Short mmCIF file of C-alpha atoms in Angstrom, two decimals:
data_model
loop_
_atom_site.label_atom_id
_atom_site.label_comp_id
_atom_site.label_asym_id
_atom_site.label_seq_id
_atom_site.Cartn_x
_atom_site.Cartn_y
_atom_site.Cartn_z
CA UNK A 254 -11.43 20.31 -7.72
CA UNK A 255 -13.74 18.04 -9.72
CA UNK A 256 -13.33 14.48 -10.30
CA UNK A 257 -14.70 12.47 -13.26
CA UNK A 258 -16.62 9.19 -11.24
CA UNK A 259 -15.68 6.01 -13.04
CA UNK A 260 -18.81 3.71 -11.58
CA UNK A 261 -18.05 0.15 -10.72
CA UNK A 262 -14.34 -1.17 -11.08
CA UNK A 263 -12.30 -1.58 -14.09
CA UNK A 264 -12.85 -5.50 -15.87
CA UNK A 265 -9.97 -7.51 -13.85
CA UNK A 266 -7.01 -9.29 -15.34
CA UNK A 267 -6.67 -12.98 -13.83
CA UNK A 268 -6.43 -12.85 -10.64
CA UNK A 269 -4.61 -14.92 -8.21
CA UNK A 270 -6.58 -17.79 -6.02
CA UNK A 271 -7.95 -17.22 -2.31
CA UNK A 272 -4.76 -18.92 -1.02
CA UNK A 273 -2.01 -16.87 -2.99
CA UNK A 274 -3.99 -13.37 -2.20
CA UNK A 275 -4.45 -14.11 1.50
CA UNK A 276 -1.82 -16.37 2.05
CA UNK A 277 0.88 -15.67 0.16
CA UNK A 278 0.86 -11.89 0.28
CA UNK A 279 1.22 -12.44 3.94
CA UNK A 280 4.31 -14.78 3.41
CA UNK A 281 5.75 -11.72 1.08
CA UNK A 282 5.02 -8.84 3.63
CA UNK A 283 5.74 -11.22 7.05
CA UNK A 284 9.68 -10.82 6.23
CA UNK A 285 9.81 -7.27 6.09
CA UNK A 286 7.11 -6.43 8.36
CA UNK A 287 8.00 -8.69 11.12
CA UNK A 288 9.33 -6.26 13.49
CA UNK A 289 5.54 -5.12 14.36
CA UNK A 290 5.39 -8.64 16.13
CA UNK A 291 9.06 -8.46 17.88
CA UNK A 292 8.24 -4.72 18.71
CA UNK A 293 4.33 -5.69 20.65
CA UNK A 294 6.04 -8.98 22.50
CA UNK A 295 8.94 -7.00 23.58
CA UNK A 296 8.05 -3.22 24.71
CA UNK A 297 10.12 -1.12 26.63
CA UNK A 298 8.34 1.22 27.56
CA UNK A 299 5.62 1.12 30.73
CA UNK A 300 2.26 1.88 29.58
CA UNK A 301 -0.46 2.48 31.64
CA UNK A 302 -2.62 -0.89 32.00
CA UNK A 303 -4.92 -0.55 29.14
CA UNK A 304 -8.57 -1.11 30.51
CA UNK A 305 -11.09 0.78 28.43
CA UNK A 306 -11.34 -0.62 24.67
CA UNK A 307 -12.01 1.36 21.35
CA UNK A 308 -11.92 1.01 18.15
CA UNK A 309 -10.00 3.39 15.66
CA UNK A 310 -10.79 2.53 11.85
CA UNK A 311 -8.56 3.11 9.16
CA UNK A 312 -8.31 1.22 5.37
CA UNK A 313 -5.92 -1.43 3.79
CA UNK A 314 -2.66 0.76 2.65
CA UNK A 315 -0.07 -1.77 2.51
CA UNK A 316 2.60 -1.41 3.92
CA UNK A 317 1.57 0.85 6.25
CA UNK A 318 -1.96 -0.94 7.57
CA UNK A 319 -3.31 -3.65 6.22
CA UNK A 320 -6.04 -6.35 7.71
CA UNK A 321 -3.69 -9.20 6.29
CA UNK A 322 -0.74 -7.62 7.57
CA UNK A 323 1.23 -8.74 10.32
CA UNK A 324 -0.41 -6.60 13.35
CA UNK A 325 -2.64 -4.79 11.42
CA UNK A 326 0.86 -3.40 9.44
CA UNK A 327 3.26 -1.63 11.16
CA UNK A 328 1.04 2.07 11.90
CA UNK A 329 -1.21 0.34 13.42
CA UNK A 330 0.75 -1.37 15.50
CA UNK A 331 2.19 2.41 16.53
CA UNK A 332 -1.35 4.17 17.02
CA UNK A 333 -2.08 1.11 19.40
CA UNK A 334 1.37 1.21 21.43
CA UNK A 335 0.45 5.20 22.01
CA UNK A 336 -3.07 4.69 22.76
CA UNK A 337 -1.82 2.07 25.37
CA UNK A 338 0.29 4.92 26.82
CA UNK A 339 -3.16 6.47 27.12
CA UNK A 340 -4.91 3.67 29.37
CA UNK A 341 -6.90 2.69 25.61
CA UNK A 342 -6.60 -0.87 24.58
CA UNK A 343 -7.67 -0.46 20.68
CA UNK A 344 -8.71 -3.00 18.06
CA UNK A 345 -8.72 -1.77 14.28
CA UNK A 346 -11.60 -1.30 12.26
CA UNK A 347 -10.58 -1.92 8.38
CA UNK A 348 -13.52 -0.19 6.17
CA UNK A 349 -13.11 2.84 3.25
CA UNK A 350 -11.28 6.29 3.91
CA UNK A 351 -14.57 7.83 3.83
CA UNK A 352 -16.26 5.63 6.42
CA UNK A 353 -13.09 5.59 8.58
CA UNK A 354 -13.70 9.61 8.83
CA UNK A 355 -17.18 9.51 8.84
CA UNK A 356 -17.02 6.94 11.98
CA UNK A 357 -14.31 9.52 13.54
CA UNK A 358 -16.22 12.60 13.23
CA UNK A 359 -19.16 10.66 14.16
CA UNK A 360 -17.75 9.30 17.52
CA UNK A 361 -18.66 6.00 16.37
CA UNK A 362 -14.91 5.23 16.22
CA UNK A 363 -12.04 6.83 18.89
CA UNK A 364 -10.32 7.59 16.03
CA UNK A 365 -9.32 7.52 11.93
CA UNK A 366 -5.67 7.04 10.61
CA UNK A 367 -3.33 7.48 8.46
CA UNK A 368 -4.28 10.04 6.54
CA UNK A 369 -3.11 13.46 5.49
CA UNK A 370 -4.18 16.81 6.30
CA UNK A 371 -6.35 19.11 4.55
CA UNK A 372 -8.58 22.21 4.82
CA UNK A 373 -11.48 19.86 4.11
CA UNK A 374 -10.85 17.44 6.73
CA UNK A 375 -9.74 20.40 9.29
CA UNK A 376 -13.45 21.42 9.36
CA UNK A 377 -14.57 19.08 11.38
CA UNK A 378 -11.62 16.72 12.50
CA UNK A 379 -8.40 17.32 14.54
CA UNK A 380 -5.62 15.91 13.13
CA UNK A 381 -2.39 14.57 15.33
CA UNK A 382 1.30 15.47 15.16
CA UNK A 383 2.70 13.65 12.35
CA UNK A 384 2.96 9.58 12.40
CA UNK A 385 5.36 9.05 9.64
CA UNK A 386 6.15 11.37 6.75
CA UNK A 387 5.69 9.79 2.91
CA UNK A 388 6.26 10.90 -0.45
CA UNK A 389 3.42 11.01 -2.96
CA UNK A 390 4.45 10.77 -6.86
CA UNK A 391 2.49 10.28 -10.16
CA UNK A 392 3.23 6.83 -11.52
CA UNK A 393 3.83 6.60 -14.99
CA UNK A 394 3.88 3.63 -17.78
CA UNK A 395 7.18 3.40 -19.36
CA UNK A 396 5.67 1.97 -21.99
CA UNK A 397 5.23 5.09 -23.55
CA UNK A 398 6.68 8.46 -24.13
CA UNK A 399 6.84 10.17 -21.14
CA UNK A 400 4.06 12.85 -20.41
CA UNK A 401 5.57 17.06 -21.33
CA UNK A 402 5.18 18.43 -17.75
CA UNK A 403 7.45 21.39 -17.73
CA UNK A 404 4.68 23.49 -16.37
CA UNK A 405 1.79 23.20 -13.95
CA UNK A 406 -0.88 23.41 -16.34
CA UNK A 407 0.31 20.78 -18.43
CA UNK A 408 -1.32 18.62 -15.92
CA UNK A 409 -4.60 19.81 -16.72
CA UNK A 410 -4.37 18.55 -20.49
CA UNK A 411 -3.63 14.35 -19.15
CA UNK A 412 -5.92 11.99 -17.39
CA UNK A 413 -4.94 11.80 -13.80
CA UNK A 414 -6.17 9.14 -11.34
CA UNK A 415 -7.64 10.01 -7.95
CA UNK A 416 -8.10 7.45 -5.42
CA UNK A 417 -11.86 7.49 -3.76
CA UNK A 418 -10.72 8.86 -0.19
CA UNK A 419 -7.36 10.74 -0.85
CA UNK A 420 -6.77 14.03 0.12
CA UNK A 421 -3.81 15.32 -2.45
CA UNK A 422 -1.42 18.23 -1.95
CA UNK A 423 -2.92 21.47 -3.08
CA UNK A 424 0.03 21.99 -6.43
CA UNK A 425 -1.44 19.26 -7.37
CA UNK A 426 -5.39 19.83 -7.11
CA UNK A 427 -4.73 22.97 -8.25
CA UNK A 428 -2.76 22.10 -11.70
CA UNK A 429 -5.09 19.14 -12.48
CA UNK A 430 -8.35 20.27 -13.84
CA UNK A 431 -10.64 16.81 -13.80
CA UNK A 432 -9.76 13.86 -12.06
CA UNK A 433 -10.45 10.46 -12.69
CA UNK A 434 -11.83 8.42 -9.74
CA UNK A 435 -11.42 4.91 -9.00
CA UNK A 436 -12.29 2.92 -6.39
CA UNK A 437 -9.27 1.50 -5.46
CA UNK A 438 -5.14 1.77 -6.28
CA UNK A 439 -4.98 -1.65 -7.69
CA UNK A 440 -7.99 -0.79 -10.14
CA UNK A 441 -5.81 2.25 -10.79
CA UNK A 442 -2.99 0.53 -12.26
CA UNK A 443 -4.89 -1.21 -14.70
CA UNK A 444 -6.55 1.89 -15.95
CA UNK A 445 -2.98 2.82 -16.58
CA UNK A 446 -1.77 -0.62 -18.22
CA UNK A 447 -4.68 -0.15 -20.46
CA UNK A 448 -4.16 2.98 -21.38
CA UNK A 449 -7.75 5.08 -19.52
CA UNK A 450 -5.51 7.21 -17.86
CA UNK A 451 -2.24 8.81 -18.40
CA UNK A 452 -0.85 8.73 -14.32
CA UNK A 453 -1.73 7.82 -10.97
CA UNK A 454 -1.03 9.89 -8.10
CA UNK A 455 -0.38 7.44 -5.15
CA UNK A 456 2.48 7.07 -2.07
CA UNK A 457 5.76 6.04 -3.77
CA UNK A 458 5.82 3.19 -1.01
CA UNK A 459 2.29 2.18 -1.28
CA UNK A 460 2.61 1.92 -4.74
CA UNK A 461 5.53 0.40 -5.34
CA UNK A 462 4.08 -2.64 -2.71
CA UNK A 463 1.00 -2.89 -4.63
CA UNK A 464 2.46 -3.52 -8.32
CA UNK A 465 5.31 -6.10 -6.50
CA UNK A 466 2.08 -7.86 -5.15
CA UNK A 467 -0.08 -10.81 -6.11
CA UNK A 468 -2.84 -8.17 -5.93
CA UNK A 469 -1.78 -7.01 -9.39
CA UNK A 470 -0.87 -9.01 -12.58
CA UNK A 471 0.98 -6.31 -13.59
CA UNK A 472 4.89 -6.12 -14.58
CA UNK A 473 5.86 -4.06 -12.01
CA UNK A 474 9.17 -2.83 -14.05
CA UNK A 475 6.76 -1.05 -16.72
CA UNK A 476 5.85 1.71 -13.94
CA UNK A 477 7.54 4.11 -12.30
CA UNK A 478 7.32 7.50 -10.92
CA UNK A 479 7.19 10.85 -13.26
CA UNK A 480 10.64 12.13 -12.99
CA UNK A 481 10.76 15.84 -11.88
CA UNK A 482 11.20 17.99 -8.39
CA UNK A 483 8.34 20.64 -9.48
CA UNK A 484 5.83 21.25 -6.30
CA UNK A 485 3.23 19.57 -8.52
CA UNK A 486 4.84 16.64 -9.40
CA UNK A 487 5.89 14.87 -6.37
CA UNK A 488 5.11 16.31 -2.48
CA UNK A 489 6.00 15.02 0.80
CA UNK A 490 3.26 14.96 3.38
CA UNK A 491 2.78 13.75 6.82
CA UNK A 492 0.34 10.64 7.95
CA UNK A 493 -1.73 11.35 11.28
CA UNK A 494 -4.60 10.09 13.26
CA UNK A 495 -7.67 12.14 13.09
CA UNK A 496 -10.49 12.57 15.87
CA UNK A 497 -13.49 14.39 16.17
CA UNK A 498 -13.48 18.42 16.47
CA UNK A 499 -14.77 19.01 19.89
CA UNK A 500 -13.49 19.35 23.60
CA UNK A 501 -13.00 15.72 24.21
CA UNK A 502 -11.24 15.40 20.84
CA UNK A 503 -9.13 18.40 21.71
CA UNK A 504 -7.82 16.58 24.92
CA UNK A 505 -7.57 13.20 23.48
CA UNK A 506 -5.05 14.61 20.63
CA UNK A 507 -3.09 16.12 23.47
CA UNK A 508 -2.60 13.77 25.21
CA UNK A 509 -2.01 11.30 21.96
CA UNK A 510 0.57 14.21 20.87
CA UNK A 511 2.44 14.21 24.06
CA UNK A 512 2.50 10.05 24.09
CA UNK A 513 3.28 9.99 20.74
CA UNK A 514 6.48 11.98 21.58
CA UNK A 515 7.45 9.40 24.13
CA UNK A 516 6.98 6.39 21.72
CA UNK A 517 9.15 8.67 18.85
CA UNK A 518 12.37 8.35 21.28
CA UNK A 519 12.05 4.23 21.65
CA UNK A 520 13.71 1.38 19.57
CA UNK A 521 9.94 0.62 18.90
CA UNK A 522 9.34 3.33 17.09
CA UNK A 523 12.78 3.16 14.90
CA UNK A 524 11.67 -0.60 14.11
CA UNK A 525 8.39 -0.05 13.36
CA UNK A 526 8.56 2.70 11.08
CA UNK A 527 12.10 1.56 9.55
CA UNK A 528 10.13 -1.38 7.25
CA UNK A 529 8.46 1.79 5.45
CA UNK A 530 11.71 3.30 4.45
CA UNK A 531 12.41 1.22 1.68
CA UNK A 532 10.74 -0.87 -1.08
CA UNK A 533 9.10 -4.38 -0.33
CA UNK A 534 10.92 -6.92 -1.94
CA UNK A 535 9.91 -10.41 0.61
CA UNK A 536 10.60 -13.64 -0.87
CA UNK A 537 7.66 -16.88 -0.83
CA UNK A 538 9.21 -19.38 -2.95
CA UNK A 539 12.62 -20.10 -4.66
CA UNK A 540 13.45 -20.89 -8.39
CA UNK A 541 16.09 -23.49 -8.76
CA UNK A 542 16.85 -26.60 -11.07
CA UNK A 543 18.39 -29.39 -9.84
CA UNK A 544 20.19 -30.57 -13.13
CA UNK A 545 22.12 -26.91 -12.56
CA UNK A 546 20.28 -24.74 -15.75
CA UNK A 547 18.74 -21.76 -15.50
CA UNK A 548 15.50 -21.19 -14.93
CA UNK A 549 13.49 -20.44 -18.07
CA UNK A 550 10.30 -18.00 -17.75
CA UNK A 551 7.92 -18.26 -20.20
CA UNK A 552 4.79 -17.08 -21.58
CA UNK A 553 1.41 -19.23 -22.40
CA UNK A 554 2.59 -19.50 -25.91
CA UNK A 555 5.76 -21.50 -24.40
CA UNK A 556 7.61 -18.15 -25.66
CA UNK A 557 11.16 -17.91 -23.47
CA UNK A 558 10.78 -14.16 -21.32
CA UNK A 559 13.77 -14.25 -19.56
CA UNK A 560 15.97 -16.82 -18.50
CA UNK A 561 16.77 -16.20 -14.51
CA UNK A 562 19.37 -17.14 -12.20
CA UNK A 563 19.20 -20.36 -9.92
CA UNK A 564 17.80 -19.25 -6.27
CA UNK A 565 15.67 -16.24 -7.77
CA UNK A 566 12.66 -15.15 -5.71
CA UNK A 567 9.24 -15.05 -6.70
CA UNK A 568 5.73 -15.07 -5.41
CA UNK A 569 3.35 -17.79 -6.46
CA UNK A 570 0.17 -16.11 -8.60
CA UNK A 571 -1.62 -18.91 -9.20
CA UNK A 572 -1.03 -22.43 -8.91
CA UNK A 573 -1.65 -25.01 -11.22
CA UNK A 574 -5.59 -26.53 -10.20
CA UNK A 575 -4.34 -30.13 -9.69
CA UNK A 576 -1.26 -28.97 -7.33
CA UNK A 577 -1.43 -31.36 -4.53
CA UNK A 578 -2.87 -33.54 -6.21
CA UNK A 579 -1.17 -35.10 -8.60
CA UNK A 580 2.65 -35.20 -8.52
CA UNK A 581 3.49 -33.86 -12.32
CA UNK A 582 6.75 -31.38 -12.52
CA UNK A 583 5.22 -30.52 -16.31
CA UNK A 584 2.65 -28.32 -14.57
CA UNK A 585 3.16 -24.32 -15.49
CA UNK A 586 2.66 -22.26 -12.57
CA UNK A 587 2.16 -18.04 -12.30
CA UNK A 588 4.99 -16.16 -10.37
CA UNK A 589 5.85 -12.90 -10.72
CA UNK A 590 9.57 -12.38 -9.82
CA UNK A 591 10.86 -10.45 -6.95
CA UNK A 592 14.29 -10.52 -7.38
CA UNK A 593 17.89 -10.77 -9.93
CA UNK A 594 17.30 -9.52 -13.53
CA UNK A 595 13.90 -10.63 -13.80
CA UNK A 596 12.26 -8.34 -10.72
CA UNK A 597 9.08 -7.43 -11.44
CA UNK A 598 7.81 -9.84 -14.47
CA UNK A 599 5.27 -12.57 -14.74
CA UNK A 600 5.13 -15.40 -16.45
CA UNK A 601 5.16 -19.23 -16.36
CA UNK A 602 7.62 -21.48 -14.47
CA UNK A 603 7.85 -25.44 -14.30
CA UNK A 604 5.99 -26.51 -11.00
CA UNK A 605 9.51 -28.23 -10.47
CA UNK A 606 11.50 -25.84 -10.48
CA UNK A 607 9.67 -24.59 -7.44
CA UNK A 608 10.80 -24.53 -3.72
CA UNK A 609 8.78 -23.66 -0.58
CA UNK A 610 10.81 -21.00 1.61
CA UNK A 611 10.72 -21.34 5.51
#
């Protein structure tokens, strides 16, 4: 399996300020994910008193973990509730899937998760009973024509996008004949709007967060998964935690295996791993007009996109530079809807036709 390096990151679209990308994002993901919060302040179950801390590292994956995520996202508030069980009392380390593994294998961490498993990683890592199972899918832009994939090696004749630290399922690796590497999901996507690569393989969930987020300024209606049930199309893997391969690995993922089977029979773990079942859709602000109209999207050329329902959802982008500053309701601010008709585009709103939520 060979991968084609793209070095550096793809040129950015505008992104959104400090405050919307580390603030709002968490207003947008709180809603959904806030049963990680209810689930730690009201256990059931009896753990033994954690006294010995460790750290097990892992990467941002929204929804699943995520350093601006309520609890570290909702996996790694599950890895910590079953290390507990253990005696462990673990913080998270957020770095790169590589490092996460190399810090595993390397004992420099307890442990790495979640990730999938593979011959590669097998080598030198033991891998856990599953945590959660996902689907990964090739994202598409519908755009365009969709790609002719009746067979296998019709893969091998488009650009596919790897992700630097993914382990794919084998149908896959083996129908795609070059890769294209990037460093990150988000920088991904825009290979994809512009046209540098022809799909993305990525978690259905994971992606589908990602393009709804402030992260991208991306219409997330223009993507969607390659239709298709084919074995190299789509797969449905497991996410574990991974520790080093020797003896005091071997008994640390046995006895992680047998509390994990504990935790799997609790309310705690139906909460937690319930907010990954379906798409993220939270809500940070609310569209309305007091006069009654609609609300009018626009572009910057003052050109209508769609015209929206009082009370849609959005999330703020970018606000204008003099908000709270000056009091002016002429100001246009960024929002990409998250909900009605509209889901998924961005434009241009009034600044008064905005209302905080909560």
């Amino acid at each position: 399996m060979r991968s084609i390096r793209i070095i550096g990151r793809m040129p950015k679209r505008r992104r959104a300020s400090w405050w919307t990308r580390r603030g709002g994002y968490l207003l947008v993901v709180a809603a959904v994910l806030a049963t990680v919060a209810v689930v730690i302040a009201g256990m059931r179950l009896s753990p033994t008193k954690p006294d010995r801390p460790v750290t097990i590292s892992t990467a941002d994956w929204a929804p699943y973990v995520g350093e601006d995520l309520p609890g570290g996202g909702p996996l790694a508030a599950l890895v910590r509730l079953v290390l507990a069980q253990q005696g462990y009392q673990a913080s998270v380390d957020f770095t790169t899937w590589d490092l996460a593994l190399s810090r595993a294998r390397q004992g420099q961490a307890l442990a790495a998760f979640p990730l999938v498993a593979s011959r590669e990683r097998a080598a030198t890592l033991l891998a856990s009973d599953p945590l959660v199972d996902f689907e990964y899918v090739l994202f598409r832009d519908t755009s365009l024509s969709a790609p002719d994939v009746d067979e296998a090696s019709d893969l091998g004749e488009l650009r596919v996008a790897r992700i630097a630290g993914y382990d794919y399922w084998p149908a896959l690796d083996d129908a795609v004949g070059q890769y294209v590497e990037f460093d990150t999901s988000a920088d991904a996507f825009r290979a994809l709007a512009e046209g540098a690569v022809d799909l993305v393989a990525e978690g259905r969930v994971a992606g589908e967060t990602l393009l709804n987020s402030p992260e991208l300024d991306l219409d997330a209606a223009r993507f969607a998964p390659l239709d298709g049930d084919a074995s190299w199309l789509r797969s449905t893997e497991s996410l574990r935690l991974f520790v080093a391969a020797d003896a005091d690995g071997r008994r640390l993922i046995e006895d992680f295996n047998r509390a994990l089977a504990d935790v799997r029979l609790t309310p705690e773990y139906r909460a937690l791993t319930s907010s990954l079942a379906s798409e993220k859709s939270g809500q940070t602000v609310r569209l309305d007009a007091l006069d009654g109209s609609p609300v009018v999207l626009q572009n910057e050329a003052g050109e209508t996109l769609a015209v929206l329902p009082r009370g849609s959802s959005a999330v703020v982008l970018e606000w204008p530079e003099v908000f709270g500053v000056t009091a002016s309701a002429a100001l246009p601010t960024r929002v990409k809807i998250t909900s009605g008709p509209g889901r998924g585009k961005v434009g241009l709103v009034d600044l008064a036709l905005i209302e905080m939520e909560g």
